[in-house]
CSV table of C-alpha atoms in Angstrom, one decimal:
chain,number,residue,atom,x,y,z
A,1,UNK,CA,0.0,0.0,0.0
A,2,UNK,CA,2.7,2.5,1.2
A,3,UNK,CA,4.4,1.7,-2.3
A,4,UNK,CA,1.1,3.5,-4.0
A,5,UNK,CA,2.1,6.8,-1.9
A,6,UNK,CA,5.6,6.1,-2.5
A,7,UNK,CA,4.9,6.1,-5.9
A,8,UNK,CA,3.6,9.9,-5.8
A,9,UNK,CA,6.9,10.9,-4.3
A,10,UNK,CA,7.8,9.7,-0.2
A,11,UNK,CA,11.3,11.0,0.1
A,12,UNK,CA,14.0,10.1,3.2
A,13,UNK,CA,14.5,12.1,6.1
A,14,UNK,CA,14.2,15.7,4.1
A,15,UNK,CA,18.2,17.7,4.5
A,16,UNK,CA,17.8,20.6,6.9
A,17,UNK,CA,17.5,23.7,5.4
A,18,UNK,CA,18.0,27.0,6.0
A,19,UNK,CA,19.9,30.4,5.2
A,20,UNK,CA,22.9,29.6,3.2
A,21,UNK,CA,22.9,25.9,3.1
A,22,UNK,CA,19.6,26.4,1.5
A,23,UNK,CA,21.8,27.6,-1.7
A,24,UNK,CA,24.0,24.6,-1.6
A,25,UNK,CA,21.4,22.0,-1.4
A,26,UNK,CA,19.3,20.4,-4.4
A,27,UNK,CA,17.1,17.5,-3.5
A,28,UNK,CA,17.9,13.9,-4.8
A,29,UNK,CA,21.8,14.7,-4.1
A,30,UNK,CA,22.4,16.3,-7.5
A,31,UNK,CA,25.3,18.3,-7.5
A,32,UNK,CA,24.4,22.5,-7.2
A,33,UNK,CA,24.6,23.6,-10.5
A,34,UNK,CA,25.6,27.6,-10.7
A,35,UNK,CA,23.3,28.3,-13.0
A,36,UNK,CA,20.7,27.2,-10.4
A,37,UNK,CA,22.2,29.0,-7.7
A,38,UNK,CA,21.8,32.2,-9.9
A,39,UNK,CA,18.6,31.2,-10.1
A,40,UNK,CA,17.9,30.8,-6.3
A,41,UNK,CA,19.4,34.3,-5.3
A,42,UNK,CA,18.0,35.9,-8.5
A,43,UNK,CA,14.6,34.5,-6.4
A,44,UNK,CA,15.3,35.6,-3.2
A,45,UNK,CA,16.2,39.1,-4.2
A,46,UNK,CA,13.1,39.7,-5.9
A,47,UNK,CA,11.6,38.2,-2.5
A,48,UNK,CA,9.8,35.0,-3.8
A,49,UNK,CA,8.2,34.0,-0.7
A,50,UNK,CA,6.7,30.6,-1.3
A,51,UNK,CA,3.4,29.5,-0.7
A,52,UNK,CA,2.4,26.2,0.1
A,53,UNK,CA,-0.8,24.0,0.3
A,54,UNK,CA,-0.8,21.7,2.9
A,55,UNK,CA,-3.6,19.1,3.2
A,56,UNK,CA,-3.3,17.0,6.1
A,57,UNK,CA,-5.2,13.9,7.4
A,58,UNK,CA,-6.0,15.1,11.0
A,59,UNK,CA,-5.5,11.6,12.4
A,60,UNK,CA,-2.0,12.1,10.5
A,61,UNK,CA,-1.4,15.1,11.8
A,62,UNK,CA,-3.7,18.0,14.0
A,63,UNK,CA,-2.2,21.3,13.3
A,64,UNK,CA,0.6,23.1,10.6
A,65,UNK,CA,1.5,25.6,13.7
A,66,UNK,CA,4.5,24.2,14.1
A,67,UNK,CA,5.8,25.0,10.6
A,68,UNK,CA,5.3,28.3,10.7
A,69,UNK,CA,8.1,30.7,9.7
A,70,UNK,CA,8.4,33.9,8.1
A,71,UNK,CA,10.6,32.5,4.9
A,72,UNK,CA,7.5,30.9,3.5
A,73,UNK,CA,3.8,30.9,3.7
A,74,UNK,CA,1.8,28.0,4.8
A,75,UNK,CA,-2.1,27.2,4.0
A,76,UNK,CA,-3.3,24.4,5.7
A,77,UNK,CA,-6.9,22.2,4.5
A,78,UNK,CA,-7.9,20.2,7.4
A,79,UNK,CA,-9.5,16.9,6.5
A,80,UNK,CA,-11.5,14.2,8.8
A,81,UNK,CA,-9.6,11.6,6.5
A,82,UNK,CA,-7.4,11.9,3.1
A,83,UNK,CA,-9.5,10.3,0.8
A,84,UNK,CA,-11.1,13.7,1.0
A,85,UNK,CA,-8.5,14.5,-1.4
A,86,UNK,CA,-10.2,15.4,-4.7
A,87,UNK,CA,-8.0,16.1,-7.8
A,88,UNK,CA,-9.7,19.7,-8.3
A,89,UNK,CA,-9.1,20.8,-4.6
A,90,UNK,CA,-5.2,20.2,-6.2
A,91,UNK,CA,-5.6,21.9,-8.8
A,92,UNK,CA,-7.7,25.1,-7.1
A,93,UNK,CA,-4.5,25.8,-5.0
A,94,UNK,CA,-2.4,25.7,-7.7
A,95,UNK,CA,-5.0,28.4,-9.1
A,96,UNK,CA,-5.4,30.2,-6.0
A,97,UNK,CA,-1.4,30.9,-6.2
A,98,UNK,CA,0.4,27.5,-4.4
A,99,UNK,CA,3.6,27.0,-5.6
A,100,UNK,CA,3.3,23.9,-4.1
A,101,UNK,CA,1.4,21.5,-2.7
A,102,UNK,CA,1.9,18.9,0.2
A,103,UNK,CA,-1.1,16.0,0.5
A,104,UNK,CA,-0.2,14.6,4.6
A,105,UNK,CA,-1.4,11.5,5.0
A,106,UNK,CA,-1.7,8.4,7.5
A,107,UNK,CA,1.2,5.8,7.3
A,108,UNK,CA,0.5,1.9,5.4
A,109,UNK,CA,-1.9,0.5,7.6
A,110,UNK,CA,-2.6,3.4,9.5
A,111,UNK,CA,-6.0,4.4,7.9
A,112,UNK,CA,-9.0,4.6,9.9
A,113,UNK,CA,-10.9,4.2,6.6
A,114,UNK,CA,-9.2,1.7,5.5
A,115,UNK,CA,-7.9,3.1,2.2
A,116,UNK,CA,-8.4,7.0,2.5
A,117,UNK,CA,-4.0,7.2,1.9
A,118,UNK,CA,-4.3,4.7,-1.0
A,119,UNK,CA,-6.9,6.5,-2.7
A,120,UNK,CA,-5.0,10.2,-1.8
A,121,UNK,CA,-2.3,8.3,-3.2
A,122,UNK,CA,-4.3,8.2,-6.4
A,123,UNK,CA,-5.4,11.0,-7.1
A,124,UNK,CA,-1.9,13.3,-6.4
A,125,UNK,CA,-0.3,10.6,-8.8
A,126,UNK,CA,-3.2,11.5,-11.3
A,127,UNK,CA,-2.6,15.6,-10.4
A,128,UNK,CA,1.0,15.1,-11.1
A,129,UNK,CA,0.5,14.0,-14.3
A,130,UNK,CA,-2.0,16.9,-15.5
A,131,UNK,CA,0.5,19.2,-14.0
A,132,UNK,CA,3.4,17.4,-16.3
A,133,UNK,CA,1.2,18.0,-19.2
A,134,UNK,CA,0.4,21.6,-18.0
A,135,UNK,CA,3.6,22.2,-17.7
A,136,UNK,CA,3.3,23.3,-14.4
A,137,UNK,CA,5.8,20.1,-13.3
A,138,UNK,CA,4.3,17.8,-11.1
A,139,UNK,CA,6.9,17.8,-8.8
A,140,UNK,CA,5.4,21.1,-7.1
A,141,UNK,CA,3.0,18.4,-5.6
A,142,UNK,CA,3.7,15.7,-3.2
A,143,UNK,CA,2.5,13.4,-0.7
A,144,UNK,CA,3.9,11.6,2.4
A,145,UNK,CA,2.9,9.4,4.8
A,146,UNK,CA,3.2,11.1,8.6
A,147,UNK,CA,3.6,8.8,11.4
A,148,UNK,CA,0.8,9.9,13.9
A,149,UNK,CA,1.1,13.1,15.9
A,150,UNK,CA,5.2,13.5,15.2
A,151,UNK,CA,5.9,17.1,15.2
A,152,UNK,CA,9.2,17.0,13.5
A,153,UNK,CA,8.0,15.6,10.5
A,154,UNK,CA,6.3,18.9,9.7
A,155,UNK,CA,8.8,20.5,9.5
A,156,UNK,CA,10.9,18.3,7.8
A,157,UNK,CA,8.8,18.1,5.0
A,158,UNK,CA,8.3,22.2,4.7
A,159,UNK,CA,11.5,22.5,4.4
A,160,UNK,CA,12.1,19.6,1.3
A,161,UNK,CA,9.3,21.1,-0.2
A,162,UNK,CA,11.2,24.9,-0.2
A,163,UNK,CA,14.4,23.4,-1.0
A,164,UNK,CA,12.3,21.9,-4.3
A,165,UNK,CA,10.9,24.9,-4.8
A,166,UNK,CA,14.3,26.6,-4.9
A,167,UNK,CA,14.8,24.5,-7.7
A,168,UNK,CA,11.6,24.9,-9.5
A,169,UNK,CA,10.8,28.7,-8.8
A,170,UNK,CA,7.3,30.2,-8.3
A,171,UNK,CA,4.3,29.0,-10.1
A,172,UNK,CA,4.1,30.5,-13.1
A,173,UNK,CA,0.5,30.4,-13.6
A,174,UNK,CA,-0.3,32.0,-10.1
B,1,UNK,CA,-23.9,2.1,-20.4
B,2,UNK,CA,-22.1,4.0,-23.0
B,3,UNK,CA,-18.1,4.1,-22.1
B,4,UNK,CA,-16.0,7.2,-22.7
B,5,UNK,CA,-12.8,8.2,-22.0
B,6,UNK,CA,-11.7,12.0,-21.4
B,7,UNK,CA,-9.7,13.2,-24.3
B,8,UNK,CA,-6.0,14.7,-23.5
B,9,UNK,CA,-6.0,17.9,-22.0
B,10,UNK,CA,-3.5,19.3,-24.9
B,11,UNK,CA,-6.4,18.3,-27.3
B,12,UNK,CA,-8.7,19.6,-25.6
B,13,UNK,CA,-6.4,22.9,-25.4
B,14,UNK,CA,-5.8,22.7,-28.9
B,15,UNK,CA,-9.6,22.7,-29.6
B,16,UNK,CA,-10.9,25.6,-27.3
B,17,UNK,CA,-7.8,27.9,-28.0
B,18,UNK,CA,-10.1,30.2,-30.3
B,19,UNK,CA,-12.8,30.9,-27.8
B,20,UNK,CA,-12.3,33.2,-24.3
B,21,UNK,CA,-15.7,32.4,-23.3
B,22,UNK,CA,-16.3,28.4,-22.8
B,23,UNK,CA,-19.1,26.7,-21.1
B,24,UNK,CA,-17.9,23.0,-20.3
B,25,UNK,CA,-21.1,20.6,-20.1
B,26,UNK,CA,-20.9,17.5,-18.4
B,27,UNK,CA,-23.2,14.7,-19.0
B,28,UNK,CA,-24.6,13.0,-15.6
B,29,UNK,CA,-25.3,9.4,-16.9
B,30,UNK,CA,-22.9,7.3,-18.6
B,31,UNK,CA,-19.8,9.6,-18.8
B,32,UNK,CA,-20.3,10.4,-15.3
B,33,UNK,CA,-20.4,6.9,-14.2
B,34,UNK,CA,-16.7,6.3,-16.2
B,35,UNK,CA,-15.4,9.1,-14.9
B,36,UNK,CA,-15.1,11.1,-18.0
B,37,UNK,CA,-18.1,13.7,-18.0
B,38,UNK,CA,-19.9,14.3,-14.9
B,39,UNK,CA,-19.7,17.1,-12.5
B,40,UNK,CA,-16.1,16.3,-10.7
B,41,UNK,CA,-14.4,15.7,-14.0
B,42,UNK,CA,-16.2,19.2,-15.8
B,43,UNK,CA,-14.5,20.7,-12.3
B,44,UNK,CA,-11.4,19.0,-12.8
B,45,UNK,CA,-10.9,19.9,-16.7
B,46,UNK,CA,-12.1,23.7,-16.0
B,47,UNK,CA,-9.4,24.0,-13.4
B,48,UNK,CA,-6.6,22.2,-16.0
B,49,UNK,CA,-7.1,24.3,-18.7
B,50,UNK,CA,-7.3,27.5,-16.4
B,51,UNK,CA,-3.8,26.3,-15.1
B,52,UNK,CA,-2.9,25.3,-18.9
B,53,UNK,CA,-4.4,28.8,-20.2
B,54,UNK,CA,-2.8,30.8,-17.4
B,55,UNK,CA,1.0,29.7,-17.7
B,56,UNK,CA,1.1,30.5,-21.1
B,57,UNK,CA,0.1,33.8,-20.7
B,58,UNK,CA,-3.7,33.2,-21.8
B,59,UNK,CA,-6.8,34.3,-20.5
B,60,UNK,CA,-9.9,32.0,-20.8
B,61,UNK,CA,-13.1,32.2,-18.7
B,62,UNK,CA,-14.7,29.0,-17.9
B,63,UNK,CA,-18.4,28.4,-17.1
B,64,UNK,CA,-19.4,25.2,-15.7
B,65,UNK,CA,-22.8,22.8,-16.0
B,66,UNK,CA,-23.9,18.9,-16.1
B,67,UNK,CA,-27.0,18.4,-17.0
B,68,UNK,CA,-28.4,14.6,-15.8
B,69,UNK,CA,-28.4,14.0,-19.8
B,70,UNK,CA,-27.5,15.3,-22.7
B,71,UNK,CA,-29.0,12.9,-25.1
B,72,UNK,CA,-32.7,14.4,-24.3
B,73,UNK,CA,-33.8,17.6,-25.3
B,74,UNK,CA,-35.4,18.2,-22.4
B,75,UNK,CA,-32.3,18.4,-20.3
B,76,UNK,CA,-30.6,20.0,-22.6
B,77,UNK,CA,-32.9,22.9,-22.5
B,78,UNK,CA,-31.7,23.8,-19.1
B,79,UNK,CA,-28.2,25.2,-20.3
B,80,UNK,CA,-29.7,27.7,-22.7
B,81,UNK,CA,-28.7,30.7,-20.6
B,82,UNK,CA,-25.3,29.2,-20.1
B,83,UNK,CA,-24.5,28.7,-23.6
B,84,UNK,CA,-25.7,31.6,-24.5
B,85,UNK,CA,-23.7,33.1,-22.5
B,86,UNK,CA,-20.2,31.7,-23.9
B,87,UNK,CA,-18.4,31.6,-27.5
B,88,UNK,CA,-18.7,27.7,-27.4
B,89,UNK,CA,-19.5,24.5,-26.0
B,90,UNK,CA,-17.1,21.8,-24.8
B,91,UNK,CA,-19.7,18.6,-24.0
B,92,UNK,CA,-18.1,15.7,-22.1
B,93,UNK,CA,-21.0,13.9,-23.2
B,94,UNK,CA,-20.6,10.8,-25.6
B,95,UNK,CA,-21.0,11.5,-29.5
B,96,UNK,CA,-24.9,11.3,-28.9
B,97,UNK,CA,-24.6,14.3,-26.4
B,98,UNK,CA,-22.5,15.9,-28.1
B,99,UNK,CA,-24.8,16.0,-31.4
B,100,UNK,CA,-27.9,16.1,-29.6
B,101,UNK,CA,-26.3,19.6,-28.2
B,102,UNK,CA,-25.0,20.8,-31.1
B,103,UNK,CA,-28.4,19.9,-33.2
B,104,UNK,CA,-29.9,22.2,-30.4
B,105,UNK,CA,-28.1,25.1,-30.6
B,106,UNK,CA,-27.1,25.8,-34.1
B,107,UNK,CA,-25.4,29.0,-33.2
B,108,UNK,CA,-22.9,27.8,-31.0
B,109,UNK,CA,-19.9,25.6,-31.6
B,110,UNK,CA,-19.7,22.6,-30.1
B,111,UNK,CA,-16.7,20.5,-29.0
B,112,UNK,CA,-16.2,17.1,-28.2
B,113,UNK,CA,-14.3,16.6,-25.0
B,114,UNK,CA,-14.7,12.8,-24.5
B,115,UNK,CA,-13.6,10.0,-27.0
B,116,UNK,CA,-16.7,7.3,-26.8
B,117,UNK,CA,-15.4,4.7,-26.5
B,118,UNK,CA,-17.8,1.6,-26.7
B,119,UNK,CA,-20.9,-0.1,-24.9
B,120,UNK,CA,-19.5,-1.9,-21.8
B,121,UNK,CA,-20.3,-2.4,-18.1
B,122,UNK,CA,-18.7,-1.8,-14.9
B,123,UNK,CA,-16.9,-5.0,-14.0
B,124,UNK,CA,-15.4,-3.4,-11.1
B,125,UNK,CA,-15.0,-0.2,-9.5
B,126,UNK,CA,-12.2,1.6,-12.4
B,127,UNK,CA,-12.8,-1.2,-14.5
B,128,UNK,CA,-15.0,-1.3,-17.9
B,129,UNK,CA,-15.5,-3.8,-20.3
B,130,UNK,CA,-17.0,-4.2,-23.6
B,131,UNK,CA,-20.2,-6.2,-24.1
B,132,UNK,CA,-22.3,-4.7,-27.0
B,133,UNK,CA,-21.3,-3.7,-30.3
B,134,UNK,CA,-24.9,-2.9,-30.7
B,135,UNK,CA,-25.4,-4.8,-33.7
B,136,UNK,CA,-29.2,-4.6,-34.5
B,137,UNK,CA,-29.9,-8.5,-33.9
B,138,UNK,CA,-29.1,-9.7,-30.3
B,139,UNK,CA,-28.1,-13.8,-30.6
B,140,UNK,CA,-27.3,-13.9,-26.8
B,141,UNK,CA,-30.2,-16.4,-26.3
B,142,UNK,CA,-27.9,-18.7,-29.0
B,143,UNK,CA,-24.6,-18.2,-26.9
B,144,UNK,CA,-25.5,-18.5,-23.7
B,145,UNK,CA,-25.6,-14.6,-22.7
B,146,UNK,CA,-22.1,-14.3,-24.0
B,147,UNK,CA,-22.4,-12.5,-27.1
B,148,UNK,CA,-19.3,-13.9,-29.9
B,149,UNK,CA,-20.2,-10.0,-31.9
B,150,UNK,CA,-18.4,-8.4,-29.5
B,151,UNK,CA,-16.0,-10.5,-27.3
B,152,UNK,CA,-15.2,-12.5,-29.3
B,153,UNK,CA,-11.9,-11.0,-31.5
B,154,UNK,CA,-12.7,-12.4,-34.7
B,155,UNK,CA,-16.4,-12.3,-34.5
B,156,UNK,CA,-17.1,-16.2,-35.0
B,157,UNK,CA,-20.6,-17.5,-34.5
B,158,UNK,CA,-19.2,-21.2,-34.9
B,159,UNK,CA,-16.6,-21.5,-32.8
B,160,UNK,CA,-14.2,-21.9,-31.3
B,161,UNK,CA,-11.1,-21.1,-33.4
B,162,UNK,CA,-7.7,-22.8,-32.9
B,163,UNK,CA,-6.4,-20.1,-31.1
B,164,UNK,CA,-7.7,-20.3,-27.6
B,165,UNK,CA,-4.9,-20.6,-24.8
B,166,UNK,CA,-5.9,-21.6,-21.5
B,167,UNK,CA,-9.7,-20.0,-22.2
B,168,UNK,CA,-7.2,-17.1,-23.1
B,169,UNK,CA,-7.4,-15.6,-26.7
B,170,UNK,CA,-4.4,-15.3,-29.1
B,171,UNK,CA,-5.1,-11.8,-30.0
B,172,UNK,CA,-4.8,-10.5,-26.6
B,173,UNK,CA,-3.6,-13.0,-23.8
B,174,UNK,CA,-5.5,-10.5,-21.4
B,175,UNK,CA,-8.7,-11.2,-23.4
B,176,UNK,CA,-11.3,-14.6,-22.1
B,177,UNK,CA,-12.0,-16.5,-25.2
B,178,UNK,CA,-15.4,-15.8,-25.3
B,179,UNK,CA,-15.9,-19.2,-26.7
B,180,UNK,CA,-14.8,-21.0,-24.0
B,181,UNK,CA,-17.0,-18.7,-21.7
B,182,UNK,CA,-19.9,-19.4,-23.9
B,183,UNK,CA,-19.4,-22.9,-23.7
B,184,UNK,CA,-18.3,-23.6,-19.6
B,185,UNK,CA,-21.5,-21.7,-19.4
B,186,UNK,CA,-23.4,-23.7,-22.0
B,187,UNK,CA,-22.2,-26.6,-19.9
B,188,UNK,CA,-23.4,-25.6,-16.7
B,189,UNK,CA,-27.0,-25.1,-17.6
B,190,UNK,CA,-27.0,-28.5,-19.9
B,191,UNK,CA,-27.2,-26.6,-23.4
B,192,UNK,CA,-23.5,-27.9,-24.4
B,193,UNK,CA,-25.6,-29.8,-27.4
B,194,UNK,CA,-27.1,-26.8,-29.2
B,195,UNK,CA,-24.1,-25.4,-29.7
B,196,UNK,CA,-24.0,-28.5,-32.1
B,197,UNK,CA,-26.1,-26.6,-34.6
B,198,UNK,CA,-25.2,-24.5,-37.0
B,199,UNK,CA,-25.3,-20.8,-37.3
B,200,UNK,CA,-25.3,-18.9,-40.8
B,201,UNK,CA,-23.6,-15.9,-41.4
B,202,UNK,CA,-24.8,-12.9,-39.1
B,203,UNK,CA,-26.7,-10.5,-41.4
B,204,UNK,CA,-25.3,-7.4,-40.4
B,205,UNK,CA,-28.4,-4.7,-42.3
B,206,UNK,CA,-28.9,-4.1,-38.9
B,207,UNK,CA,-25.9,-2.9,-37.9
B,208,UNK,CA,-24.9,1.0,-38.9
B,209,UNK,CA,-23.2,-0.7,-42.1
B,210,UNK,CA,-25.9,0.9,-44.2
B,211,UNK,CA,-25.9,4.4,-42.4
B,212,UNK,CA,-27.8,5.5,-39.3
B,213,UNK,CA,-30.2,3.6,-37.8
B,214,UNK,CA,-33.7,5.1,-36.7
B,215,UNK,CA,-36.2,3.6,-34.1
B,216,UNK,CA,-39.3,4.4,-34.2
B,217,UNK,CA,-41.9,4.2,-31.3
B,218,UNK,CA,-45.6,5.0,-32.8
B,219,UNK,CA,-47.0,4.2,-29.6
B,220,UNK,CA,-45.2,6.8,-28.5
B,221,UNK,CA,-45.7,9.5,-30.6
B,222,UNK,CA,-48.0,12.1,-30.3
């Protein structure tokens, strides 16, 4: 089951980023490539903020308070259970200005519902491709299991999801 | 039910680029029930092309609507207003809907936005198969209720051929050779002996070979 979520992206412990070392680091080990870096400090000087979409299972996960930080905005969509997750709620925060968008969801097994994660699992694989053929990449949208009430794993995951979005810039149909 | 299956969204792109004003009308039977036309899909594609519209520096406003069917007048009179309200029409309906629209409302282009696909039932949920090639001349009560026009690959009404696997068939090893399905079935009910007699050529006038077909219902008409 877990490999169905995997399969929309579930990455290893997420590097910690911040300040500088945010420059330096590109997810999936790749080496920094300058041109990039120009990239990320052409970014920051013209004060891309991001914003990111968060929807969490709150069995997975009660609040987003703990990710709070002024480098980035967060907007969090509560739901009873993931399988809430509908492809055009995706795709309405990419409208409403995301750069990116994090689907939160119970571990393999975990599920009250039984299948809520599998079928969240789904749909983001099913958003990632219309955003491929957008051209909007679907890498801007990911999901990841969260073992129940761990508040590091919040943050964590904010902070892969900047790093990416260092890499991939703002939306550029917000 | 009839089976359709959402065209790609860079066709679809491709098709409304001309218009800024577009009314996307899903269909609430069939296509809604294969996920290609019904209200979450019409939401889905509106959003997509907003996206698709938006990053290349477009502008496109979308207006949403199913109707519960779009191969009956009478629900198709409901989205007057809303087609007269945009440059054109993009129906996920099936190619009925989509006519049955467009015969409608003569001013207003009308797009297809789903490819049907064929007549088929839901074997399970995300899964569709065909069963009817709508032929004009049902011989199920011959076959057992497994119908050789169309599941069978080569269409044989004296079978089986030579090239059934392991009740698979050697067109497509994912394909049942619906001979062998017509005859464990035959079996079960004692009928394996009149599949001993022979059947002539299918006489396919009542297919659409000869054009369209009309049905007409004087009891009906008034």
């Amino acid at each position: 089951m877990n490999q169905l979520i995997n399969d929309a992206v579930m990455r290893e412990q997420p590097p910690n980023i911040t300040g500088k070392v945010l420059k330096e680091t590109l997810d999936d080990g790749m080496p920094f490539d300058n041109s990039m870096k120009e990239v990320v400090e052409t970014d920051n000087k013209a004060g891309f903020k991001p914003k990111i979409t968060v929807f969490h299972c709150f069995n997975a996960l009660s609040s987003t308070a703990g990710a709070d930080s002024n480098e980035y905005d967060i907007s969090a969509v509560r739901m009873p259970c993931s399988s809430m997750t509908r492809e055009v709620f995706l795709l309405r925060a990419f409208e409403a200005g995301a750069d990116a968008v994090v689907v939160m969801v119970c571990p393999e097994g975990d599920c009250r519902y039984m299948e809520g994660n599998i079928r969240a699992g789904k749909r983001v694989a099913r958003v990632k491709k219309i955003l491929d053929e957008i051209g909007l990449d679907g890498k801007r949208l990911n999901i990841y299991p969260v073992p129940e009430k761990d508040p590091n794993t919040i943050d964590r995951i904010i902070k892969q999801t900047v790093s990416d979005l260092a890499g991939l810039g703002p939306n550029p149909a917000s | 039910m009839i089976v359709g299956q959402q065209k790609p969204l860079t066709e679809i792109k491709a098709e409304v680029a001309p218009f800024s004003k577009l009314l996307i009308l899903g269909c609430g039977t069939c296509v809604k029930t294969c996920f290609a036309g019904g209200e979450d899909e019409v939401a889905t594609l509106a959003s997509s092309l907003r996206l698709a519209f938006k990053k290349d520096g477009g502008q496109i406003t979308i207006e949403e609507l199913t109707v519960e069917r779009q191969c009956e007048d009478e629900f198709i009179k409901e989205a007057a207003a809303a087609i007269a309200r945009n440059d054109a029409v993009l129906s996920l309906a099936c190619g009925a809907g989509v006519q049955m629209v467009a015969n409608r409302y003569a001013k207003s282009p009308v797009l297809p936005g789903v490819n049907t696909t064929f007549i088929g039932i839901l074997e399970k949920q995300g899964l569709f198969t065909e069963k009817c090639l709508g032929c004009g001349d049902c011989v199920l009560d011959v076959f057992a209720g497994i119908c050789p026009v169309s599941r069978c690959s080569k269409k044989l009404m004296n079978g089986p051929c030579g090239g059934s696997h392991g009740g698979k068939c050697e067109v497509n090893p994912d394909t049942d050779c619906a001979w062998q399905l017509i005859i464990d079935r035959s079996k079960d009910f004692g009928q394996l002996g009149r599949l001993s007699t022979y059947v002539p050529p299918k006489d396919w006038r009542t297919s659409n070979a000869g054009g369209p077909r009309k049905l007409v219902r004087e009891d009906h008409i008034i």
